[in-house]
Amino acid sequence: MTTAPVKPAAPPRLKAKQRPGDRIFSTATVAAGSLILVTLAAVTIFLIAQSIPAFTAEPGDLKGGAENFWAYVGPLVFGTIWAAFLALLIAVPLAIGIALFISHYAPRRLAQGLGYVIDLLAAVPSVVFGLWGITVLAPFVQPFWSTLVDLFGWFPLFAGPVSGTGRTILTVAIVLAVMILPIITALSREIFLQTPKLHEEAALALGATRWEMIRTAVLPFGRPGIVSASMLGLGRALGETMAVAMVLSPQVLISFALLQSTNPTTIAANIALNFPEAHGVGVNVLIATGLILFVITFAVNFIARAIVNRRKAFSGAN
Amino acid sequence: MTTTTTPPTRQAEPIANSLTTGILPKYVPWLLLVTSWVIVGSVFVILMAAGVNENFNVVGAVFFGTVLWVIVNYVVSRVYEGPRPAMNRFVTSLVSLAFVIALLPLISLLYTVISNGIPRFDLPFFSESMRNVVGEGGGALHAIVGTLEITGMATLISVPVGLLTAIYLVEYGRGHLARAITFLVDVMTGIPSIVAGLFAFAFFALILNQPGIRFGFGGAVALSVLMIPVVVRSSEEMLKLVPNELREAAYALGVPKWLTIVKVVLPTSIAGITTGVMLAISRVIGETAPLLIIAGFTQSMNYNLFSERMMTLPVFVYTQYANQGTDAQAYLDRAWAGALTLVVIVMALNLVARIVAKVFSPKLGR
């Protein structure tokens, strides 16, 4: 028994004929796909290349007399995250409510139309939101803000003196919240609709009211989806430029007060306001702040998408 | 030990419908809503008569009336129906309110844009540029031309790249490359628009060695960075909807793969792809920040994408608002008219896209 059994020769594999058309076409699609990877890499490389001079910038080149680049960008990073956080605080409960209304409360026939109406909010250009925020919303909310300061001025967040124009960071947060509502709503709505019908019906059959059914079947199922939808909304709010640039008057400072006339500004708004007049190292400094914004939003989106994708594998929704 | 049970003397009460007993009639919440509005409204009237407020505060009345309704609705239901149905009603009222609250900004925004935009929404606005205009007059023709050229160019770049990528992902892509592209496309949809503008600026400033470069084509590149992921996502979804039987039928007839894609898969999904592209255009056409950075702004006509600054409609709105001249109202009017034009374009694109999706989509199933 020293010789291994001779295997019968495998039948010759039939190879599909390679046609030039097939080669060209598949190469073109691969090239297009790779172009996306190349673009993302190029965004990173070129932003870094143009940012290098900023990291060694002299105090004279930085606006506001900051000592070095990091002292300059610190308050901007704070303002960006603070404004986005406030916007998220307003938008997420509203968006969950709207998504539930469309998926589980509205009459079936109206639901899709109502979804379109909310999507319309996403289509409005940000510059129009800026105009609206400054001419309609700011004067409208100003009396409320001054009442808030009168009644709750002892609370650090509402410390006075109140802004006379209503152009405060809380107003900006409302505008941002309206702008990120549609994306959070759309994603949560889809997640809620994916709840297994049998779970819902089982809850109802056990005598649960509609709210108890949602609490026990829909919300636990949708929780990871809500988290990632909120993070995508956060990504949008972090990068939103024009609404902030138009509504806030620019200041570079760290302050938690919501209703005063001096407010921290955001990275994106700071770039938009200063870029047209910037020159020399000033341009590099602004690009470097943009690089930091890019890194922050990339990280937020990366985490959010990772959560969504992990979820996809288990939900059986696809 | 004999107990005689007395037969029930009580007359059996007629039960109307055992399924609806103990449940409030449907009209009760609405009745309560109107009542609480009236109550709060009359409180405001009394305050006005007492001289506390000068005029009737409609917003306040509706707001506090609605808050009162949420509470009263809960209490009434708790008394008549019990705690669990009461909680259910409470959540229902909150969820419906969330939807109404979301509608308010949309309505207010549309109303403001239309009422402020109409005064200058006239012929000169669409036939003149801002060259040598100080104060009144002038128009946005240069901005409209710029927007059309830059967005058109961005579409020309994004659609082939985006569509081919989607085809790769659906028809060819297996393994690491496909997974990486899918993931990064998702991440790319979240790039802030201003970063896209900075990228285009950094790229062309280095490549062409002009530190202060401003030109229209750069704007188109920046918009493409924002537009490609949207096109990829929507086209991918549409290509996935094409039934596999169609592809298999084509292969069985000996049609090469690329011809199958071009002649069978794409025509089947073309309506959905068109819708996706139009929605992508409507998303980037209102982008301000990247164009402010790389395309700059100007008062004059510029038809050439490859040299000199180029005005676009969103940037026009912004600069008219931000750099108000001596006659501020004229600048504001132009800004609002520009905003109205933008909103009309975006809404029209959205509407047409939905109609295309509805009318031209293939009728699957029998």
XYZ file of C-alpha atoms in Angstrom:
684
model
C 0.000 0.000 0.000
C 2.646 2.507 -0.942
C 1.020 3.940 -3.948
C -1.683 6.430 -3.407
C -4.842 5.749 -5.341
C -4.589 7.475 -8.667
C -7.138 10.151 -8.966
C -9.046 10.242 -12.193
C -7.967 13.238 -14.225
C -10.288 16.122 -13.506
C -12.427 17.033 -16.469
C -10.980 20.086 -18.215
C -12.640 23.152 -16.744
C -14.607 25.123 -19.221
C -13.430 28.688 -19.120
C -15.753 31.358 -20.350
C -14.420 33.099 -23.418
C -12.912 36.448 -22.485
C -14.280 39.058 -24.784
C -12.599 42.451 -25.165
C -15.874 44.154 -24.363
C -16.082 42.306 -21.044
C -12.484 43.171 -20.175
C -12.887 46.850 -20.940
C -16.164 47.107 -19.084
C -15.087 45.323 -15.938
C -11.823 47.262 -15.859
C -13.763 50.506 -16.162
C -16.004 49.599 -13.236
C -13.030 48.603 -11.074
C -11.298 51.849 -11.997
C -14.378 53.875 -11.036
C -14.643 52.049 -7.727
C -10.980 52.557 -6.967
C -11.321 56.237 -7.856
C -13.469 56.628 -4.747
C -10.736 55.178 -2.560
C -8.199 57.392 -4.336
C -10.390 60.458 -3.775
C -10.692 59.820 -0.055
C -6.954 59.299 0.171
C -6.363 62.453 -1.891
C -8.629 64.498 0.395
C -6.530 63.428 3.361
C -3.146 63.851 1.645
C -3.788 67.263 0.123
C -5.354 68.655 3.277
C -2.351 67.465 5.290
C 0.085 68.819 2.706
C -1.512 72.251 2.831
C -1.815 72.212 6.632
C 1.852 71.654 7.467
C 2.811 75.366 7.489
C -0.012 76.040 9.945
C 1.374 73.832 12.699
C 4.461 76.018 13.002
C 2.623 79.308 12.479
C 3.869 82.373 14.396
C 1.434 84.115 16.796
C 1.266 87.076 14.386
C -0.275 84.930 11.656
C -3.170 83.750 13.807
C -6.287 85.811 14.270
C -7.162 86.771 17.812
C -3.537 86.687 18.978
C -3.439 82.993 19.832
C -0.021 81.707 20.893
C 0.125 78.727 18.579
C -2.116 76.774 16.267
C -3.528 74.505 18.952
C -4.525 77.431 21.145
C -6.279 78.891 18.114
C -8.174 75.762 17.142
C -9.159 74.707 20.670
C -12.112 77.089 21.124
C -13.271 76.328 17.589
C -13.345 72.594 18.274
C -15.249 73.296 21.466
C -17.790 75.475 19.638
C -18.263 72.881 16.904
C -18.926 70.046 19.311
C -21.042 72.167 21.683
C -23.357 73.443 18.930
C -23.721 69.987 17.389
C -24.408 68.442 20.787
C -27.166 70.976 21.541
C -28.693 70.397 18.126
C -28.661 66.655 18.713
C -30.293 67.103 22.106
C -33.222 68.857 20.422
C -33.400 66.772 17.266
C -33.193 63.182 18.518
C -36.363 63.045 20.691
C -38.305 64.918 18.018
C -37.006 62.668 15.254
C -37.881 59.495 17.154
C -41.380 60.887 17.737
C -41.819 61.757 14.075
C -40.469 58.410 12.927
C -42.867 56.589 15.274
C -45.734 58.772 14.086
C -45.032 57.936 10.452
C -44.318 54.235 10.988
C -46.874 53.294 13.652
C -49.446 56.050 14.208
C -50.319 57.787 10.935
C -52.950 56.191 8.708
C -51.215 53.753 6.339
C -52.217 55.640 3.211
C -50.894 58.980 4.458
C -47.633 57.626 5.831
C -45.549 57.773 2.655
C -46.709 61.292 1.813
C -45.850 62.469 5.319
C -42.410 60.947 4.880
C -41.916 63.008 1.703
C -42.944 66.164 3.550
C -40.231 65.619 6.136
C -37.734 64.829 3.366
C -38.543 68.223 1.829
C -36.864 69.798 4.846
C -33.660 68.047 3.813
C -33.875 69.553 0.331
C -33.905 73.180 1.485
C -30.432 74.681 0.881
C -28.491 75.581 4.021
C -28.096 79.213 2.967
C -31.891 79.558 2.939
C -31.999 78.085 6.443
C -29.447 80.714 7.430
C -31.578 83.540 6.038
C -34.653 82.140 7.757
C -32.841 81.682 11.045
C -31.645 85.244 11.134
C -34.769 87.052 9.905
C -37.572 84.900 11.328
C -36.374 82.573 14.046
C -33.977 84.880 15.935
C -36.503 87.737 16.468
C -39.205 85.160 17.238
C -37.301 83.408 20.021
C -35.667 86.520 21.530
C -38.582 87.249 23.961
C -38.490 83.613 25.131
C -34.757 83.837 25.749
C -35.089 87.016 27.775
C -37.869 85.436 29.851
C -35.647 82.398 30.396
C -32.792 84.589 31.582
C -35.140 86.531 33.892
C -36.502 83.384 35.497
C -33.553 80.986 35.397
C -30.594 83.366 35.249
C -29.125 81.703 38.340
C -28.549 78.539 36.298
C -25.104 78.817 34.621
C -26.353 77.766 31.167
C -28.922 80.591 31.102
C -26.676 83.240 32.624
C -27.304 86.790 31.462
C -26.993 89.314 29.974
C -29.396 88.106 27.304
C -28.620 88.812 23.646
C -30.821 91.586 22.280
C -30.973 90.088 18.791
C -31.726 86.468 19.644
C -28.678 85.431 17.620
C -27.348 83.001 20.233
C -25.933 79.520 20.131
C -29.263 78.072 21.252
C -30.961 79.649 18.219
C -28.250 78.123 16.018
C -28.830 74.779 17.694
C -32.534 74.992 16.778
C -31.692 75.726 13.129
C -29.187 72.868 13.082
C -31.737 70.576 14.714
C -34.257 71.339 11.969
C -31.602 70.624 9.360
C -30.604 67.224 10.769
C -34.171 66.137 11.622
C -34.838 64.599 8.172
C -31.838 62.253 8.131
C -32.419 60.992 11.669
C -36.143 60.608 10.978
C -35.639 58.770 7.696
C -33.183 56.258 9.146
C -35.132 55.612 12.358
C -38.331 55.234 10.370
C -36.779 52.543 8.230
C -35.473 50.715 11.275
C -38.880 50.871 12.989
C -40.577 49.490 9.897
C -38.201 46.524 9.963
C -39.449 45.381 13.376
C -40.651 41.801 12.942
C -44.421 41.890 12.465
C -44.813 38.799 14.629
C -43.246 40.515 17.655
C -45.671 43.420 17.311
C -48.658 41.178 16.862
C -47.608 39.002 19.768
C -47.414 42.050 22.029
C -50.838 43.250 20.895
C -52.335 39.794 21.293
C -51.155 39.705 24.916
C -53.254 42.802 25.499
C -50.578 45.469 25.221
C -51.680 48.944 24.285
C -50.052 50.518 21.263
C -47.462 52.302 23.402
C -46.654 49.120 25.328
C -46.235 47.306 22.026
C -43.787 49.995 20.858
C -41.925 49.964 24.156
C -41.541 46.210 24.279
C -41.144 45.295 20.604
C -40.212 48.279 18.441
C -37.817 50.314 20.563
C -35.569 47.456 21.760
C -35.302 46.264 18.173
C -34.512 49.743 16.875
C -32.109 50.955 19.570
C -28.825 50.389 17.665
C -30.465 51.998 14.624
C -31.435 55.060 16.624
C -27.896 55.352 17.952
C -26.309 55.223 14.542
C -28.913 57.539 12.993
C -28.164 60.054 15.730
C -24.456 59.781 15.064
C -24.989 60.394 11.350
C -27.052 63.434 12.300
C -24.215 64.493 14.565
C -21.837 64.237 11.616
C -24.096 66.531 9.596
C -24.409 69.031 12.421
C -20.645 69.129 12.947
C -19.991 70.056 9.330
C -22.873 72.459 8.786
C -21.472 75.805 7.720
C -23.718 78.510 6.378
C -26.489 78.486 8.966
C -23.964 78.948 11.776
C -21.892 81.482 9.862
C -24.944 83.643 9.151
C -26.745 83.462 12.481
C -23.824 83.804 14.902
C -21.578 86.820 15.088
C -18.067 85.421 15.118
C -16.217 85.057 18.396
C -13.405 82.700 19.285
C -13.943 81.761 22.906
C -15.026 78.932 25.167
C -18.319 79.610 26.928
C -21.177 77.385 27.990
C -23.683 80.240 28.282
C -26.509 79.643 25.825
C -28.232 82.983 25.583
C -25.549 85.687 25.577
C -24.487 87.753 22.603
C -20.940 86.389 22.668
C -20.956 82.801 21.522
C -18.302 80.293 20.511
C -18.218 79.773 16.759
C -17.611 76.558 14.847
C -14.734 75.424 12.647
C -16.811 75.374 9.472
C -18.344 78.801 10.048
C -14.942 80.247 10.901
C -13.511 78.961 7.622
C -16.413 80.306 5.562
C -16.212 83.738 7.152
C -12.439 84.159 6.969
C -11.421 82.273 3.851
C -12.321 84.920 1.232
C -9.958 87.448 2.820
C -7.257 85.032 4.001
C -3.780 85.095 2.492
C -0.370 83.580 3.125
C -0.155 81.322 6.163
C -3.714 82.349 7.091
C -4.969 80.087 4.294
C -2.946 77.170 5.641
C -4.257 77.743 9.145
C -7.851 77.607 7.896
C -7.141 74.459 5.884
C -5.593 72.887 8.974
C -8.743 73.602 10.981
C -10.657 71.986 8.095
C -8.430 68.934 8.410
C -9.344 68.661 12.076
C -13.044 68.954 11.214
C -12.562 66.227 8.608
C -10.926 63.926 11.151
C -13.720 64.496 13.695
C -16.575 63.902 11.234
C -14.766 60.937 9.693
C -14.440 59.314 13.106
C -18.111 59.952 13.957
C -19.343 58.599 10.631
C -16.973 55.653 10.793
C -18.348 54.566 14.171
C -21.950 55.135 13.102
C -21.576 53.102 9.916
C -19.747 50.355 11.742
C -22.717 50.042 14.114
C -25.176 49.990 11.201
C -23.198 47.345 9.343
C -22.803 45.095 12.365
C -26.544 45.378 12.873
C -27.280 44.506 9.252
C -25.537 41.146 9.572
C -27.858 39.991 12.337
C -31.183 41.599 11.575
C -31.832 39.595 8.443
C -33.338 42.727 6.999
C -31.390 42.439 3.758
C -78.526 24.946 56.606
C -80.491 25.866 53.659
C -79.815 29.043 52.033
C -82.132 30.384 49.569
C -80.514 32.521 47.082
C -82.780 35.254 46.112
C -83.032 35.521 42.403
C -81.459 38.725 41.106
C -84.042 41.344 41.153
C -81.804 43.857 39.384
C -82.714 44.251 35.775
C -79.825 43.331 33.461
C -78.523 46.573 32.069
C -78.295 46.623 28.305
C -74.663 46.453 27.278
C -74.196 48.490 24.145
C -71.003 46.910 22.904
C -68.791 44.938 25.217
C -65.701 45.795 23.143
C -66.004 49.529 23.569
C -67.153 49.832 27.165
C -64.756 51.715 29.364
C -63.186 53.413 26.358
C -63.624 57.095 25.684
C -65.430 57.904 22.455
C -63.217 58.940 19.570
C -64.253 62.572 19.571
C -63.211 63.201 23.183
C -59.510 64.104 22.580
C -60.510 66.600 19.878
C -63.181 68.095 22.123
C -60.617 68.422 24.908
C -58.117 70.059 22.526
C -60.612 72.718 21.442
C -61.724 73.238 25.044
C -58.219 73.766 26.345
C -57.475 76.217 23.532
C -60.617 78.148 24.395
C -59.805 78.163 28.117
C -56.236 79.364 27.636
C -57.417 81.843 24.990
C -59.943 83.351 27.402
C -57.256 83.564 30.111
C -55.151 85.541 27.675
C -58.142 87.765 26.853
C -58.647 88.459 30.569
C -54.952 89.245 30.950
C -55.231 91.597 27.994
C -58.287 93.275 29.533
C -56.428 93.608 32.820
C -53.666 95.395 30.974
C -50.896 92.854 31.545
C -50.392 92.182 27.857
C -50.867 94.771 25.147
C -52.159 92.557 22.394
C -53.454 89.031 22.009
C -50.607 86.504 21.954
C -51.785 83.837 19.484
C -48.601 81.772 19.656
C -48.671 81.739 23.434
C -52.344 80.801 23.548
C -51.916 77.876 21.166
C -48.740 76.721 22.902
C -50.081 76.758 26.451
C -53.450 75.446 25.243
C -51.723 72.451 23.712
C -49.682 71.818 26.856
C -52.896 71.974 28.886
C -54.510 69.517 26.467
C -51.715 66.957 26.880
C -52.188 67.057 30.649
C -56.013 67.095 30.650
C -56.125 64.319 28.088
C -53.950 62.157 30.342
C -55.962 62.922 33.474
C -59.355 62.312 31.846
C -58.199 59.056 30.350
C -56.645 57.963 33.644
C -59.892 58.565 35.485
C -62.155 56.848 32.952
C -59.891 54.226 31.361
C -57.097 53.441 33.815
C -53.340 54.074 33.918
C -52.249 51.962 30.937
C -54.594 53.409 28.330
C -53.842 56.837 29.801
C -50.133 56.337 29.181
C -50.966 55.201 25.670
C -52.957 58.372 25.015
C -50.202 60.496 26.526
C -47.570 59.041 24.192
C -49.902 59.296 21.210
C -50.394 62.997 21.858
C -46.642 63.559 22.259
C -45.782 61.691 19.057
C -48.404 63.561 17.037
C -47.161 66.840 18.497
C -43.595 65.991 17.441
C -44.785 65.701 13.864
C -46.700 68.983 14.012
C -43.677 70.729 15.540
C -41.513 69.503 12.660
C -43.991 70.926 10.163
C -43.885 74.414 11.693
C -40.373 75.359 10.494
C -41.131 74.011 7.016
C -44.324 76.053 6.702
C -42.741 79.147 8.217
C -39.722 78.830 5.943
C -41.733 78.379 2.767
C -44.009 81.272 3.684
C -41.099 83.601 4.458
C -39.176 82.702 1.317
C -42.196 83.173 -0.926
C -43.482 86.395 0.623
C -40.023 88.011 0.770
C -38.843 86.655 -2.550
C -41.802 87.718 -4.704
C -40.984 91.497 -4.874
C -37.802 90.950 -6.895
C -38.852 87.707 -8.614
C -39.168 89.594 -11.879
C -37.745 89.695 -15.411
C -34.620 91.820 -14.697
C -33.687 89.367 -11.965
C -33.345 86.657 -14.595
C -31.879 88.781 -17.407
C -29.256 91.015 -15.790
C -26.045 90.526 -13.861
C -24.815 92.626 -10.956
C -22.090 94.366 -12.974
C -21.899 98.064 -12.065
C -25.027 97.812 -9.937
C -25.054 99.728 -6.670
C -28.286 99.776 -4.733
C -31.457 98.849 -6.617
C -31.800 96.892 -9.846
C -29.533 94.199 -11.146
C -30.187 90.502 -11.202
C -28.792 87.060 -10.758
C -28.270 85.932 -14.349
C -24.527 85.523 -13.776
C -25.219 83.426 -10.691
C -27.812 81.268 -12.457
C -25.438 80.629 -15.374
C -22.660 79.780 -12.943
C -24.865 77.391 -10.960
C -26.034 75.634 -14.130
C -22.480 75.269 -15.478
C -20.885 74.117 -12.230
C -23.703 71.738 -11.297
C -23.821 70.420 -14.870
C -20.097 69.757 -14.821
C -20.360 68.076 -11.415
C -23.135 65.853 -12.817
C -21.000 65.000 -15.859
C -18.198 63.846 -13.549
C -20.312 62.143 -10.889
C -22.802 60.152 -12.946
C -20.315 57.997 -14.926
C -18.078 57.434 -11.903
C -20.981 56.804 -9.552
C -22.883 54.561 -11.942
C -19.820 52.473 -12.857
C -18.973 52.071 -9.177
C -22.518 50.926 -8.464
C -22.280 48.428 -11.343
C -18.986 47.183 -9.940
C -20.488 46.733 -6.490
C -23.598 44.914 -7.719
C -22.350 42.917 -10.719
C -18.642 42.313 -10.204
C -17.576 43.241 -6.717
C -16.610 40.429 -4.366
C -14.130 40.371 -1.546
C -12.171 43.040 0.234
C -12.171 45.769 -2.410
C -15.964 45.738 -2.750
C -16.470 45.729 1.004
C -14.012 48.588 1.459
C -15.708 50.643 -1.266
C -19.189 50.069 0.160
C -18.056 51.120 3.602
C -16.072 54.155 2.454
C -18.895 55.354 0.200
C -21.112 55.357 3.284
C -18.507 57.266 5.237
C -17.985 59.660 2.322
C -21.643 60.721 2.388
C -20.795 62.341 5.714
C -17.907 64.533 4.530
C -18.731 68.128 5.483
C -19.287 70.199 2.367
C -16.743 72.792 3.418
C -14.058 70.107 3.643
C -14.828 69.137 0.044
C -14.278 72.773 -0.925
C -11.020 72.938 0.988
C -9.870 69.727 -0.699
C -10.557 71.132 -4.166
C -8.724 74.304 -3.224
C -5.719 72.459 -1.748
C -5.581 70.131 -4.743
C -5.660 72.770 -7.458
C -3.538 75.263 -5.567
C -0.760 72.662 -5.368
C -1.187 71.159 -8.830
C -1.464 74.464 -10.700
C 0.817 76.272 -8.250
C -1.483 79.255 -7.742
C -1.835 79.961 -4.019
C -5.015 82.023 -4.386
C -6.780 79.989 -7.034
C -10.505 80.520 -7.707
C -12.309 78.964 -10.669
C -15.553 77.230 -11.547
C -14.171 73.815 -12.427
C -12.740 73.466 -8.929
C -16.268 74.019 -7.631
C -17.499 71.238 -9.900
C -14.835 68.902 -8.483
C -15.790 69.811 -4.924
C -19.478 69.168 -5.669
C -18.567 65.840 -7.293
C -16.901 64.704 -4.076
C -20.244 65.319 -2.374
C -22.387 63.942 -5.187
C -20.618 60.676 -6.129
C -21.484 58.790 -2.916
C -25.147 59.772 -3.230
C -25.263 58.557 -6.838
C -23.486 55.296 -5.907
C -25.873 54.545 -3.065
C -29.082 55.192 -4.973
C -27.918 53.445 -8.175
C -26.738 50.457 -6.169
C -30.152 50.102 -4.544
C -31.836 50.294 -7.943
C -29.496 47.771 -9.617
C -30.100 45.329 -6.771
C -33.829 45.468 -7.502
C -33.359 44.042 -11.021
C -34.513 40.421 -10.811
C -31.775 37.841 -11.293
C -33.966 35.901 -13.737
C -33.472 38.634 -16.313
C -29.680 38.310 -16.104
C -29.845 34.510 -16.207
C -32.122 34.602 -19.237
C -29.611 36.814 -21.035
C -26.685 34.562 -20.115
C -28.621 31.523 -21.263
C -29.006 33.140 -24.656
C -25.234 33.557 -24.809
C -25.144 37.318 -24.281
C -21.808 38.546 -22.880
C -21.869 39.915 -19.364
C -21.165 43.517 -20.303
C -23.904 43.506 -22.936
C -26.279 41.980 -20.402
C -25.566 44.879 -18.086
C -25.838 47.538 -20.790
C -28.866 46.141 -22.598
C -30.839 44.401 -19.853
C -29.896 45.545 -16.381
C -29.502 49.275 -17.015
C -32.689 49.769 -19.080
C -34.682 47.961 -16.394
C -33.419 50.221 -13.655
C -32.998 53.470 -15.596
C -36.017 55.162 -14.008
C -34.752 54.587 -10.501
C -31.246 55.686 -11.447
C -32.601 58.898 -12.992
C -34.529 59.614 -9.811
C -31.414 59.056 -7.732
C -29.337 61.355 -9.941
C -31.944 64.116 -9.800
C -32.149 63.894 -6.021
C -28.352 64.028 -5.883
C -28.377 67.165 -8.068
C -30.992 68.758 -5.846
C -28.750 68.046 -2.890
C -25.615 69.688 -4.274
C -27.234 72.581 -6.132
C -27.839 74.403 -2.858
C -24.306 73.919 -1.505
C -22.773 77.236 -0.537
C -19.650 76.662 1.507
C -17.469 74.764 -1.012
C -18.304 77.201 -3.817
C -17.587 80.178 -1.588
C -14.096 78.773 -1.110
C -13.056 77.512 -4.523
C -15.328 79.328 -7.008
C -15.324 82.643 -5.162
C -17.741 85.429 -6.015
C -17.964 88.143 -8.624
C -20.447 90.674 -9.931
C -19.878 89.908 -13.600
C -20.816 87.273 -16.101
C -18.324 84.451 -16.540
C -19.080 81.613 -18.933
C -15.656 80.010 -18.661
C -15.424 77.234 -16.085
C -11.645 77.083 -16.290
C -10.608 80.629 -15.490
C -11.548 83.411 -13.130
C -14.077 83.563 -10.333
C -17.588 82.350 -10.964
C -20.785 83.348 -9.148
C -23.348 80.740 -8.137
C -26.869 81.143 -6.819
C -26.302 80.084 -3.184
C -23.178 82.237 -2.947
C -25.156 85.086 -4.539
C -27.761 84.805 -1.777
C -25.046 84.765 0.855
C -23.027 87.709 -0.484
C -26.133 89.820 -1.054
C -27.049 89.242 2.561
C -23.556 89.551 4.035
C -22.334 92.604 2.092
C -25.335 94.884 2.193
C -24.627 98.211 0.531
C -26.111 101.622 1.209
C -29.594 100.615 0.080
C -29.853 97.566 2.321
C -33.426 96.659 1.346
C -32.471 96.219 -2.320
C -29.746 93.751 -1.323
C -32.117 91.854 0.990
C -34.763 91.674 -1.713
C -32.257 90.208 -4.142
C -31.086 87.717 -1.516
C -34.664 86.538 -0.904
C -35.434 86.361 -4.633
C -32.322 84.212 -5.043
C -33.436 82.018 -2.152
C -36.873 81.649 -3.747
C -35.285 80.668 -7.072
C -33.160 78.042 -5.320
C -36.106 76.618 -3.403
C -38.210 76.463 -6.577
C -35.419 74.639 -8.449
C -34.889 72.165 -5.608
C -38.597 71.472 -5.113
C -39.115 71.059 -8.875
C -36.218 68.584 -9.076
C -37.654 66.624 -6.151
C -41.124 66.575 -7.652
C -39.995 65.547 -11.143
C -37.760 62.864 -9.649
C -40.693 61.328 -7.787
C -42.876 61.463 -10.914
C -40.135 59.791 -12.980
C -39.832 57.091 -10.354
C -43.573 56.514 -10.358
C -44.346 56.670 -14.076
C -41.328 55.094 -15.740
C -40.442 52.341 -13.303
C -40.804 48.886 -14.869
C -43.966 47.075 -13.935
C -42.684 44.031 -12.153
C -44.975 41.189 -11.316
C -48.097 40.280 -13.212
